[in-house]
């Protein structure tokens, strides 16, 4: 699946992109504003998509000024709950990760999504990257089994190949490891799934300064 185009799991048309955007904002917007917010589609294409969605009743249109129109998602529509659920698929993926990690016999010290999924730039072919900090005292077989399970089920959730980037807790305090560009990316863009992101950031920053 594609985080920035969640309705592509059901339809690859521009209508799906327009609908997903409207379903996640509580505001009336113009066709021009929608076009600017989307990653694809011309102004005329967005207008045609809006006209089709208005005809279906899932989007409402209101006149603004002499010739303008604003559009809003119709939360009263019978299909609205299903559409909103599809539009928020990336949030559902994050929630499932959080639930799964809480259930682990040996939970990570810290976990986060990173890479293209964290920046919502992933395509259907992109990997789903998960960062895990392995606790200091943990049975190796238990830990490896958990990681394998996470990669398997997350791939099943999304269709994207899930890859875990694992560091031991001790390694976080190594200046050399803390200087890894991947850690800088995680600090900059990562979406926390488990553990304290502020505590993790402080540890990496101390290590980078050679004070760990």
PDB file of C-alpha atoms in Angstrom:
ATOM      1  CA  UNK A   1       0.000   0.000   0.000  1.00  0.00           C
ATOM      2  CA  UNK A   2       0.932   3.662  -0.345  1.00  0.00           C
ATOM      3  CA  UNK A   3       0.702   5.799   2.826  1.00  0.00           C
ATOM      4  CA  UNK A   4       0.045   9.016   0.896  1.00  0.00           C
ATOM      5  CA  UNK A   5      -2.653   7.332  -1.246  1.00  0.00           C
ATOM      6  CA  UNK A   6      -4.506   5.024   1.174  1.00  0.00           C
ATOM      7  CA  UNK A   7      -7.627   4.584  -0.989  1.00  0.00           C
ATOM      8  CA  UNK A   8      -5.415   3.142  -3.738  1.00  0.00           C
ATOM      9  CA  UNK A   9      -6.014  -0.210  -2.025  1.00  0.00           C
ATOM     10  CA  UNK A  10      -9.573   0.049  -3.353  1.00  0.00           C
ATOM     11  CA  UNK A  11      -9.279   2.372  -6.360  1.00  0.00           C
ATOM     12  CA  UNK A  12      -6.296   3.810  -8.203  1.00  0.00           C
ATOM     13  CA  UNK A  13      -8.316   6.711  -9.614  1.00  0.00           C
ATOM     14  CA  UNK A  14      -7.917  10.374  -8.771  1.00  0.00           C
ATOM     15  CA  UNK A  15     -11.363  10.189  -7.148  1.00  0.00           C
ATOM     16  CA  UNK A  16      -9.833   8.056  -4.401  1.00  0.00           C
ATOM     17  CA  UNK A  17      -7.043  10.539  -3.751  1.00  0.00           C
ATOM     18  CA  UNK A  18      -9.496  13.439  -3.588  1.00  0.00           C
ATOM     19  CA  UNK A  19     -11.824  11.518  -1.288  1.00  0.00           C
ATOM     20  CA  UNK A  20      -9.022  10.442   1.055  1.00  0.00           C
ATOM     21  CA  UNK A  21      -7.865  14.021   1.430  1.00  0.00           C
ATOM     22  CA  UNK A  22     -11.341  15.377   2.111  1.00  0.00           C
ATOM     23  CA  UNK A  23     -12.108  12.580   4.577  1.00  0.00           C
ATOM     24  CA  UNK A  24      -9.198  13.552   6.825  1.00  0.00           C
ATOM     25  CA  UNK A  25      -9.833  17.289   7.058  1.00  0.00           C
ATOM     26  CA  UNK A  26     -12.731  19.010   8.789  1.00  0.00           C
ATOM     27  CA  UNK A  27     -12.933  21.973   6.466  1.00  0.00           C
ATOM     28  CA  UNK A  28     -14.425  23.189   3.211  1.00  0.00           C
ATOM     29  CA  UNK A  29     -11.824  23.655   0.462  1.00  0.00           C
ATOM     30  CA  UNK A  30     -11.724  24.765  -3.132  1.00  0.00           C
ATOM     31  CA  UNK A  31     -10.692  22.586  -6.062  1.00  0.00           C
ATOM     32  CA  UNK A  32      -7.521  24.654  -6.350  1.00  0.00           C
ATOM     33  CA  UNK A  33      -6.613  24.054  -2.706  1.00  0.00           C
ATOM     34  CA  UNK A  34      -7.198  20.320  -3.120  1.00  0.00           C
ATOM     35  CA  UNK A  35      -5.045  20.191  -6.240  1.00  0.00           C
ATOM     36  CA  UNK A  36      -2.173  21.850  -4.362  1.00  0.00           C
ATOM     37  CA  UNK A  37      -2.492  19.341  -1.519  1.00  0.00           C
ATOM     38  CA  UNK A  38      -2.459  16.242  -3.722  1.00  0.00           C
ATOM     39  CA  UNK A  39       0.604  14.511  -5.130  1.00  0.00           C
ATOM     40  CA  UNK A  40      -0.970  14.110  -8.577  1.00  0.00           C
ATOM     41  CA  UNK A  41      -3.817  15.386 -10.750  1.00  0.00           C
ATOM     42  CA  UNK A  42      -4.505  18.599 -12.652  1.00  0.00           C
ATOM     43  CA  UNK A  43      -6.980  21.242 -11.516  1.00  0.00           C
ATOM     44  CA  UNK A  44      -9.419  20.147 -14.220  1.00  0.00           C
ATOM     45  CA  UNK A  45      -8.997  16.501 -13.226  1.00  0.00           C
ATOM     46  CA  UNK A  46      -9.701  17.319  -9.573  1.00  0.00           C
ATOM     47  CA  UNK A  47     -12.792  19.303 -10.572  1.00  0.00           C
ATOM     48  CA  UNK A  48     -14.124  16.346 -12.554  1.00  0.00           C
ATOM     49  CA  UNK A  49     -13.426  14.002  -9.640  1.00  0.00           C
ATOM     50  CA  UNK A  50     -15.242  16.343  -7.255  1.00  0.00           C
ATOM     51  CA  UNK A  51     -18.238  16.501  -9.581  1.00  0.00           C
ATOM     52  CA  UNK A  52     -18.456  12.695  -9.573  1.00  0.00           C
ATOM     53  CA  UNK A  53     -18.171  12.535  -5.788  1.00  0.00           C
ATOM     54  CA  UNK A  54     -20.809  15.232  -5.326  1.00  0.00           C
ATOM     55  CA  UNK A  55     -23.138  13.235  -7.574  1.00  0.00           C
ATOM     56  CA  UNK A  56     -22.609  10.202  -5.312  1.00  0.00           C
ATOM     57  CA  UNK A  57     -23.462  12.365  -2.293  1.00  0.00           C
ATOM     58  CA  UNK A  58     -20.261  11.622  -0.393  1.00  0.00           C
ATOM     59  CA  UNK A  59     -18.997  15.183  -0.997  1.00  0.00           C
ATOM     60  CA  UNK A  60     -21.078  18.356  -0.713  1.00  0.00           C
ATOM     61  CA  UNK A  61     -20.560  21.562  -2.679  1.00  0.00           C
ATOM     62  CA  UNK A  62     -21.443  25.113  -1.637  1.00  0.00           C
ATOM     63  CA  UNK A  63     -21.283  28.263  -3.727  1.00  0.00           C
ATOM     64  CA  UNK A  64     -18.733  30.875  -2.687  1.00  0.00           C
ATOM     65  CA  UNK A  65     -18.938  34.288  -4.269  1.00  0.00           C
ATOM     66  CA  UNK A  66     -20.227  34.699  -7.794  1.00  0.00           C
ATOM     67  CA  UNK A  67     -18.604  31.639  -9.422  1.00  0.00           C
ATOM     68  CA  UNK A  68     -16.570  29.749  -6.853  1.00  0.00           C
ATOM     69  CA  UNK A  69     -17.350  26.540  -4.989  1.00  0.00           C
ATOM     70  CA  UNK A  70     -16.085  24.885  -1.848  1.00  0.00           C
ATOM     71  CA  UNK A  71     -16.248  21.173  -1.134  1.00  0.00           C
ATOM     72  CA  UNK A  72     -16.572  19.208   2.076  1.00  0.00           C
ATOM     73  CA  UNK A  73     -16.679  15.524   2.985  1.00  0.00           C
ATOM     74  CA  UNK A  74     -20.201  14.420   3.920  1.00  0.00           C
ATOM     75  CA  UNK A  75     -19.837  12.704   7.298  1.00  0.00           C
ATOM     76  CA  UNK A  76     -23.544  11.818   7.283  1.00  0.00           C
ATOM     77  CA  UNK A  77     -23.213   9.604   4.212  1.00  0.00           C
ATOM     78  CA  UNK A  78     -23.769   5.907   4.862  1.00  0.00           C
ATOM     79  CA  UNK A  79     -20.346   5.159   3.344  1.00  0.00           C
ATOM     80  CA  UNK A  80     -18.522   7.785   5.445  1.00  0.00           C
ATOM     81  CA  UNK A  81     -17.262   5.457   8.235  1.00  0.00           C
ATOM     82  CA  UNK A  82     -15.762   3.027   5.723  1.00  0.00           C
ATOM     83  CA  UNK A  83     -14.152   5.835   3.724  1.00  0.00           C
ATOM     84  CA  UNK A  84     -12.659   7.447   6.830  1.00  0.00           C
ATOM     85  CA  UNK A  85     -11.282   4.078   7.936  1.00  0.00           C
ATOM     86  CA  UNK A  86      -9.577   3.641   4.548  1.00  0.00           C
ATOM     87  CA  UNK A  87      -8.284   7.215   4.578  1.00  0.00           C
ATOM     88  CA  UNK A  88      -6.642   6.571   7.950  1.00  0.00           C
ATOM     89  CA  UNK A  89      -4.956   3.287   7.084  1.00  0.00           C
ATOM     90  CA  UNK A  90      -1.488   4.540   8.013  1.00  0.00           C
ATOM     91  CA  UNK A  91      -2.744   5.422  11.488  1.00  0.00           C
ATOM     92  CA  UNK A  92      -4.200   1.923  11.752  1.00  0.00           C
ATOM     93  CA  UNK A  93      -0.817   0.438  10.806  1.00  0.00           C
ATOM     94  CA  UNK A  94       0.864   2.467  13.558  1.00  0.00           C
ATOM     95  CA  UNK A  95      -1.781   1.381  16.084  1.00  0.00           C
ATOM     96  CA  UNK A  96      -1.255  -2.281  15.182  1.00  0.00           C
ATOM     97  CA  UNK A  97       2.500  -1.938  15.643  1.00  0.00           C
ATOM     98  CA  UNK A  98       1.966  -0.324  19.047  1.00  0.00           C
ATOM     99  CA  UNK A  99      -0.439  -3.058  20.147  1.00  0.00           C
ATOM    100  CA  UNK A 100       1.885  -5.820  18.951  1.00  0.00           C
ATOM    101  CA  UNK A 101       4.955  -4.369  20.671  1.00  0.00           C
ATOM    102  CA  UNK A 102       3.069  -3.974  23.958  1.00  0.00           C
ATOM    103  CA  UNK A 103       2.290  -7.692  23.842  1.00  0.00           C
ATOM    104  CA  UNK A 104       5.906  -8.785  23.380  1.00  0.00           C
ATOM    105  CA  UNK A 105       7.409 -10.938  26.117  1.00  0.00           C
ATOM    106  CA  UNK A 106      10.574  -8.852  25.751  1.00  0.00           C
ATOM    107  CA  UNK A 107       9.530  -5.425  24.420  1.00  0.00           C
ATOM    108  CA  UNK A 108      12.088  -3.131  22.779  1.00  0.00           C
ATOM    109  CA  UNK A 109      13.622  -0.253  24.678  1.00  0.00           C
ATOM    110  CA  UNK A 110      12.504   1.946  21.810  1.00  0.00           C
ATOM    111  CA  UNK A 111      10.835   1.379  18.442  1.00  0.00           C
ATOM    112  CA  UNK A 112       9.977   3.676  15.552  1.00  0.00           C
ATOM    113  CA  UNK A 113       8.901   3.704  11.930  1.00  0.00           C
ATOM    114  CA  UNK A 114      11.416   5.417   9.668  1.00  0.00           C
ATOM    115  CA  UNK A 115      12.237   5.837   6.000  1.00  0.00           C
ATOM    116  CA  UNK A 116       9.644   6.432   3.312  1.00  0.00           C
ATOM    117  CA  UNK A 117       6.782   5.206   5.477  1.00  0.00           C
ATOM    118  CA  UNK A 118       7.546   7.808   8.132  1.00  0.00           C
ATOM    119  CA  UNK A 119       7.603  10.576   5.538  1.00  0.00           C
ATOM    120  CA  UNK A 120       4.514   9.176   3.703  1.00  0.00           C
ATOM    121  CA  UNK A 121       6.525   9.046   0.477  1.00  0.00           C
ATOM    122  CA  UNK A 122       6.412   5.260   0.156  1.00  0.00           C
ATOM    123  CA  UNK A 123       5.116   3.522  -2.943  1.00  0.00           C
ATOM    124  CA  UNK A 124       3.521   0.086  -3.106  1.00  0.00           C
ATOM    125  CA  UNK A 125       7.017  -1.285  -3.802  1.00  0.00           C
ATOM    126  CA  UNK A 126       8.722   0.440  -0.846  1.00  0.00           C
ATOM    127  CA  UNK A 127      10.006  -1.399   2.201  1.00  0.00           C
ATOM    128  CA  UNK A 128       8.359  -0.745   5.547  1.00  0.00           C
ATOM    129  CA  UNK A 129      11.299   0.106   7.833  1.00  0.00           C
ATOM    130  CA  UNK A 130      11.062  -0.438  11.593  1.00  0.00           C
ATOM    131  CA  UNK A 131      13.780   0.539  14.067  1.00  0.00           C
ATOM    132  CA  UNK A 132      14.105  -1.577  17.225  1.00  0.00           C
ATOM    133  CA  UNK A 133      16.400  -1.167  20.232  1.00  0.00           C
ATOM    134  CA  UNK A 134      17.025  -4.591  21.745  1.00  0.00           C
ATOM    135  CA  UNK A 135      17.047  -4.659  25.576  1.00  0.00           C
ATOM    136  CA  UNK A 136      20.269  -5.594  27.353  1.00  0.00           C
ATOM    137  CA  UNK A 137      19.024  -8.725  29.057  1.00  0.00           C
ATOM    138  CA  UNK A 138      16.864 -10.770  26.745  1.00  0.00           C
ATOM    139  CA  UNK A 139      16.791 -14.365  25.572  1.00  0.00           C
ATOM    140  CA  UNK A 140      18.166 -14.401  22.032  1.00  0.00           C
ATOM    141  CA  UNK A 141      15.641 -16.921  20.727  1.00  0.00           C
ATOM    142  CA  UNK A 142      12.713 -14.998  22.217  1.00  0.00           C
ATOM    143  CA  UNK A 143      13.922 -11.738  20.696  1.00  0.00           C
ATOM    144  CA  UNK A 144      14.592 -13.199  17.252  1.00  0.00           C
ATOM    145  CA  UNK A 145      11.201 -14.901  17.221  1.00  0.00           C
ATOM    146  CA  UNK A 146       9.496 -11.619  18.031  1.00  0.00           C
ATOM    147  CA  UNK A 147      11.320  -9.734  15.279  1.00  0.00           C
ATOM    148  CA  UNK A 148      10.556 -12.416  12.701  1.00  0.00           C
ATOM    149  CA  UNK A 149       6.884 -12.356  13.707  1.00  0.00           C
ATOM    150  CA  UNK A 150       6.756  -8.547  13.449  1.00  0.00           C
ATOM    151  CA  UNK A 151       8.233  -8.582   9.954  1.00  0.00           C
ATOM    152  CA  UNK A 152       5.829 -11.301   8.845  1.00  0.00           C
ATOM    153  CA  UNK A 153       2.616  -9.802  10.198  1.00  0.00           C
ATOM    154  CA  UNK A 154       3.439  -6.216   9.169  1.00  0.00           C
ATOM    155  CA  UNK A 155       4.053  -7.394   5.625  1.00  0.00           C
ATOM    156  CA  UNK A 156       0.662  -9.096   5.773  1.00  0.00           C
ATOM    157  CA  UNK A 157      -0.968  -5.880   7.031  1.00  0.00           C
ATOM    158  CA  UNK A 158       0.323  -3.712   4.204  1.00  0.00           C
ATOM    159  CA  UNK A 159       1.740  -5.783   1.354  1.00  0.00           C
ATOM    160  CA  UNK A 160       5.046  -3.931   1.844  1.00  0.00           C
ATOM    161  CA  UNK A 161       8.183  -5.924   2.643  1.00  0.00           C
ATOM    162  CA  UNK A 162       8.891  -5.139   6.311  1.00  0.00           C
ATOM    163  CA  UNK A 163      12.534  -4.781   7.373  1.00  0.00           C
ATOM    164  CA  UNK A 164      13.686  -4.431  10.985  1.00  0.00           C
ATOM    165  CA  UNK A 165      16.814  -2.383  11.761  1.00  0.00           C
ATOM    166  CA  UNK A 166      17.945  -3.619  15.173  1.00  0.00           C
ATOM    167  CA  UNK A 167      20.537  -2.123  17.511  1.00  0.00           C
ATOM    168  CA  UNK A 168      21.489  -3.424  20.952  1.00  0.00           C
ATOM    169  CA  UNK A 169      20.780  -1.034  23.800  1.00  0.00           C
ATOM    170  CA  UNK A 170      24.503  -0.839  24.584  1.00  0.00           C
ATOM    171  CA  UNK A 171      25.250   0.274  21.040  1.00  0.00           C
ATOM    172  CA  UNK A 172      23.168   3.425  21.422  1.00  0.00           C
ATOM    173  CA  UNK A 173      25.846   4.777  23.757  1.00  0.00           C
ATOM    174  CA  UNK A 174      28.622   4.263  21.219  1.00  0.00           C
ATOM    175  CA  UNK A 175      29.723   7.509  19.594  1.00  0.00           C
ATOM    176  CA  UNK A 176      30.483   5.671  16.356  1.00  0.00           C
ATOM    177  CA  UNK A 177      27.022   4.117  16.191  1.00  0.00           C
ATOM    178  CA  UNK A 178      25.347   7.373  17.251  1.00  0.00           C
ATOM    179  CA  UNK A 179      26.997   9.062  14.282  1.00  0.00           C
ATOM    180  CA  UNK A 180      25.352   6.607  11.854  1.00  0.00           C
ATOM    181  CA  UNK A 181      23.300   8.556   9.256  1.00  0.00           C
ATOM    182  CA  UNK A 182      20.451   6.083   9.761  1.00  0.00           C
ATOM    183  CA  UNK A 183      20.124   7.158  13.395  1.00  0.00           C
ATOM    184  CA  UNK A 184      20.114  10.795  12.342  1.00  0.00           C
ATOM    185  CA  UNK A 185      17.248   9.986   9.982  1.00  0.00           C
ATOM    186  CA  UNK A 186      15.350   8.187  12.735  1.00  0.00           C
ATOM    187  CA  UNK A 187      15.776  11.139  15.083  1.00  0.00           C
ATOM    188  CA  UNK A 188      14.676  13.567  12.387  1.00  0.00           C
ATOM    189  CA  UNK A 189      11.752  11.704  10.844  1.00  0.00           C
ATOM    190  CA  UNK A 190      10.960   8.629  12.934  1.00  0.00           C
ATOM    191  CA  UNK A 191       7.465   7.963  14.255  1.00  0.00           C
ATOM    192  CA  UNK A 192       7.664   6.522  17.766  1.00  0.00           C
ATOM    193  CA  UNK A 193       5.897   3.201  18.254  1.00  0.00           C
ATOM    194  CA  UNK A 194       7.163   2.124  21.684  1.00  0.00           C
ATOM    195  CA  UNK A 195       9.287   3.666  24.414  1.00  0.00           C
ATOM    196  CA  UNK A 196      10.204   7.262  25.202  1.00  0.00           C
ATOM    197  CA  UNK A 197      11.350   9.189  22.095  1.00  0.00           C
ATOM    198  CA  UNK A 198      12.747  12.052  24.193  1.00  0.00           C
ATOM    199  CA  UNK A 199      14.852   9.693  26.308  1.00  0.00           C
ATOM    200  CA  UNK A 200      16.116   7.978  23.154  1.00  0.00           C
ATOM    201  CA  UNK A 201      17.015  11.333  21.596  1.00  0.00           C
ATOM    202  CA  UNK A 202      18.914  12.416  24.716  1.00  0.00           C
ATOM    203  CA  UNK A 203      20.955   9.205  24.753  1.00  0.00           C
ATOM    204  CA  UNK A 204      21.926   9.502  21.112  1.00  0.00           C
ATOM    205  CA  UNK A 205      22.782  13.185  21.519  1.00  0.00           C
ATOM    206  CA  UNK A 206      25.015  12.461  24.532  1.00  0.00           C
ATOM    207  CA  UNK A 207      26.803   9.719  22.605  1.00  0.00           C
ATOM    208  CA  UNK A 208      27.315  12.024  19.626  1.00  0.00           C
ATOM    209  CA  UNK A 209      28.959  14.521  21.956  1.00  0.00           C
ATOM    210  CA  UNK A 210      31.168  11.799  23.429  1.00  0.00           C
ATOM    211  CA  UNK A 211      29.598  12.120  26.868  1.00  0.00           C
ATOM    212  CA  UNK A 212      27.890   8.766  27.144  1.00  0.00           C
TER     213      UNK A 212
END
